[in-house]
Amino acid sequence: MQFKARIAHALVGALFTGTLLLSTPTHASELSLVETQQAQALGLAVPYSAKVPTIESVLGYPAASRISSPAAIEAYFVKLAEQFPAQVKLHYYGKSWEGRNLYYVAISSAENIAAYASYQQGMQQLSAADKTSREQANKLIAELPASIWLSYGVHGNEISSPEAAMLTAYHLLAAEDEQTASWLNNTVVFIDPVQNPDGRSRFVSRYYMTAGLEHSADRHSAEHNEPWPSGRSNHYLFDLNRDWIALTQPEISGQVTALLENMPLVFVDLHEMGGDSSYYFTPEADPYNPLITKKQRETLWYIGENNAQWFDERGYDYFTREIFDAFYPGYGASWPLYHGSISMTYEMASARGHVFRTKNGDILTYGDGVQRHFVASVATIEAVAQQRQQLLKNFWDYRNQGIEAGSDSKQRVYLFAGQQDPAATQRLAGLLTRHGVHVQQAKEAFSACGVKYPAGSFWVDTAQPAHYMARTLLDKNIAMDDKFIAEQERLRANNLPDQIYDVTAWSLPLMFNLDYQTCSRAPRVESQLATEQLVKPGTVLNADAEVGFIVPWGDMNAGRFLTEALREGLTVKRSDLAFTHKNKQRYPAGSLILTHAQNPNLKAAVQKLAVSSGATVHGVDSSWVTDGPNFGSNNVKLVHAPNIVMLWDEPVSSLNAGHSRYVIEQQFGYPVTAMRAAQLSRADLSHYQVLILPSTYGSLSAALGENGEANVTKWIENGGVLITFGNATEWAVQSDLLNSALERVINESPQGHGSEKKVDGLLIQSKAEHMHYITPDAADPYWTAGVLTNLDVDLEHWLSAGVQPNLISVTVGNQIYRPLSIEHGRNIVSYSKNVLASGYLWEENQQQLAYKPFLMWQPRKRGMVISFTQEPTYRAYLDGLNVLLLNAIFGGAAHATPLR
Ligand SMILES: [Zn+2]
């Protein structure tokens, strides 16, 4: 921090925590004085109305003197909405997993709030550029207010912005100057004060637990080092700022619905970063997603420059453009761009508590963060108010331009027949609809570009106002700027870290492993708009069947049917091999068999499960099979309801543990017991049939120790199924449970950098030779931030039952494993020869990954080890790998042979 900032801090400190803390103002005039002083400290010397409740009057402590809980913040906004219904609209959009309210407020002039319904309607008309004429649009542009959506605290341990949300709201309602009034006449300000209440609540309660007589500024103190999992994530430990593609979490899916209802023109996501930084705002770093237009970039620049003016006046340091790029569309600060809005990240240095000593020796306070986020919020509101007409016009132009771009495209239409995986196809159609993309469902069969599609097929015409959103979610590949890539290769060649910040590929049809075609013309077929429905209720064919029911395996509908049936206590069998029933129907490997003989009251149970799971269930009047195993064959296994235990807490990656638990519990519908390493090392595990080890950040060997290794090994030998994800596979290798090996980078002529302290003289004759000599002998392969990769499946195994021959995975990091030799086990899924499906991956990694294992299976006495070399639950959006994971868990438990 600079000198001026330190002065500002001293002032805030005095006002926030000095005499004001001791005073308990009761009269309106005193309240006014308090807030005026606070506001002056915040740098806005404007008169404030005494009628607006201050933070202190509602919460009992002055603004920024305490890290407010989500409940306290909600109480403040409820109070504002109750007291100022003419200017504040409070809207609830959902509940977090732990039951906390998710909400936003809209604040504007009384006139704008009175006309709120017509504002929403007007924005919907302006959005619908396919239905609204230019004249109507011009009228709307002339009349509608501008709008800005300020989202605070998506990462629960980034603490200052939700406090700034309260001050921003207070300022807008209480400030009596003309400037603020004119902003509100021109702008509807949406405030989402706490996007992640569960994470914030976790942070706040644990922070105050560790506080002593005085707050510690020491970065090594317990106050400044959260236990696992940090407050950053939500209940299922997701980074919510990566959930804007899959919309799996209520905090984000609810917010997306609210955004689509209001279509704000500008969106700001206010974060915190490391405490030794200053403040970051727009413009973003390279690379930009190519679907972001020049106009949008100009507006980002304009807003950044306006912020800079406010920061200059107060002597606040800031930086722009160096980090936080705008390529991946799954951030809060990216998603609105593809609907034609402007969106940005702001980042403040975090005190991560009340006080923090920076590397420069300055004391950074919580109040400093609150202050800067407040100033940045207000500055941005000003920029939006000033640009009202221009922003409305740009928004309309963007959506119009989308229709034109779609019409001109050779890949105008995406078509999904959906026969290969009906569950994932339905989910994609519902998900795209939730993103505000129009998806059509054909009422009858049709042909397009020479391909026949059955009735019920989905298609997306990208000649629509949400063209860019459709494309960024559906396109197989979004190209990175050539210049940026060339720069990354240059950095790498010079042994410097690359600047790729996040995954470079995210195509939904690829991640869902869906077959689709594109066509340059829209089909002529009567269709209806798809709904937001993610699971379509299934049906039972031949419901009065005499012998029982078969559920064809191969998608999530059947997967949900299996888990629900097991939880209901039904007896379910599963065929390892495909078979043809007397009814002439061919059933894929993995298909489920339920008979009346083994299940009383089966008819009613199956009916209920078909509806809730989405599965199509086939009733059979005979058990006669004409090809493949009969129901009583040894190739048809009883599926037990396994007890699943997952390693939890240090040293596990909270992200992978959270994603995995979420996928199994919320998408598969099956409970998981979370267990810490200390218990796992010594507990009697015989109660469990499946143990999942997620990826880790620290050392599993150190956490589990020799006892843990021995306990797990004995448990496997007695019939346990160990499933490892990502780098937990390395532990299985080190523990001799998996006879694979981790590969180093390919190094054709190692230079013998040994440990000798005196070596022979050497002539280095070229730069190339020099590079050769500084390359380590035993380096790991080069790290990748994440790409989509092609996989080939060995279909001759129950682990791949019902799975497509080719799959897609995310590949992150630099772990490459050796295939298992056949005496040890099988390589069920391997990287394809042509590794890269989408994104940017270093050439040598592509070569080295080819044919290497993605999923290995190694039996051991009565149990087995199933190892994924990457995370199949990554961000919970690799739906195309779900059947494989279901096979590993439930097929694995069915194939292990514990003594019962
Ligand atoms: Zn953040």
Short mmCIF file of C-alpha atoms and ligand atoms in Angstrom, two decimals, residues 155 158 232 271-272, ligand 1:
data_model
loop_
_atom_site.label_atom_id
_atom_site.label_comp_id
_atom_site.label_asym_id
_atom_site.label_seq_id
_atom_site.Cartn_x
_atom_site.Cartn_y
_atom_site.Cartn_z
CA HIS A 155 -15.98 -16.89 -2.50
CA GLU A 158 -13.27 -13.09 0.37
CA ARG A 232 -14.09 -20.14 -0.35
CA HIS A 271 -13.69 -10.72 -5.07
CA GLU A 272 -10.58 -10.62 -2.92
ZN ZN B 1 -12.68 -14.87 -5.58
#
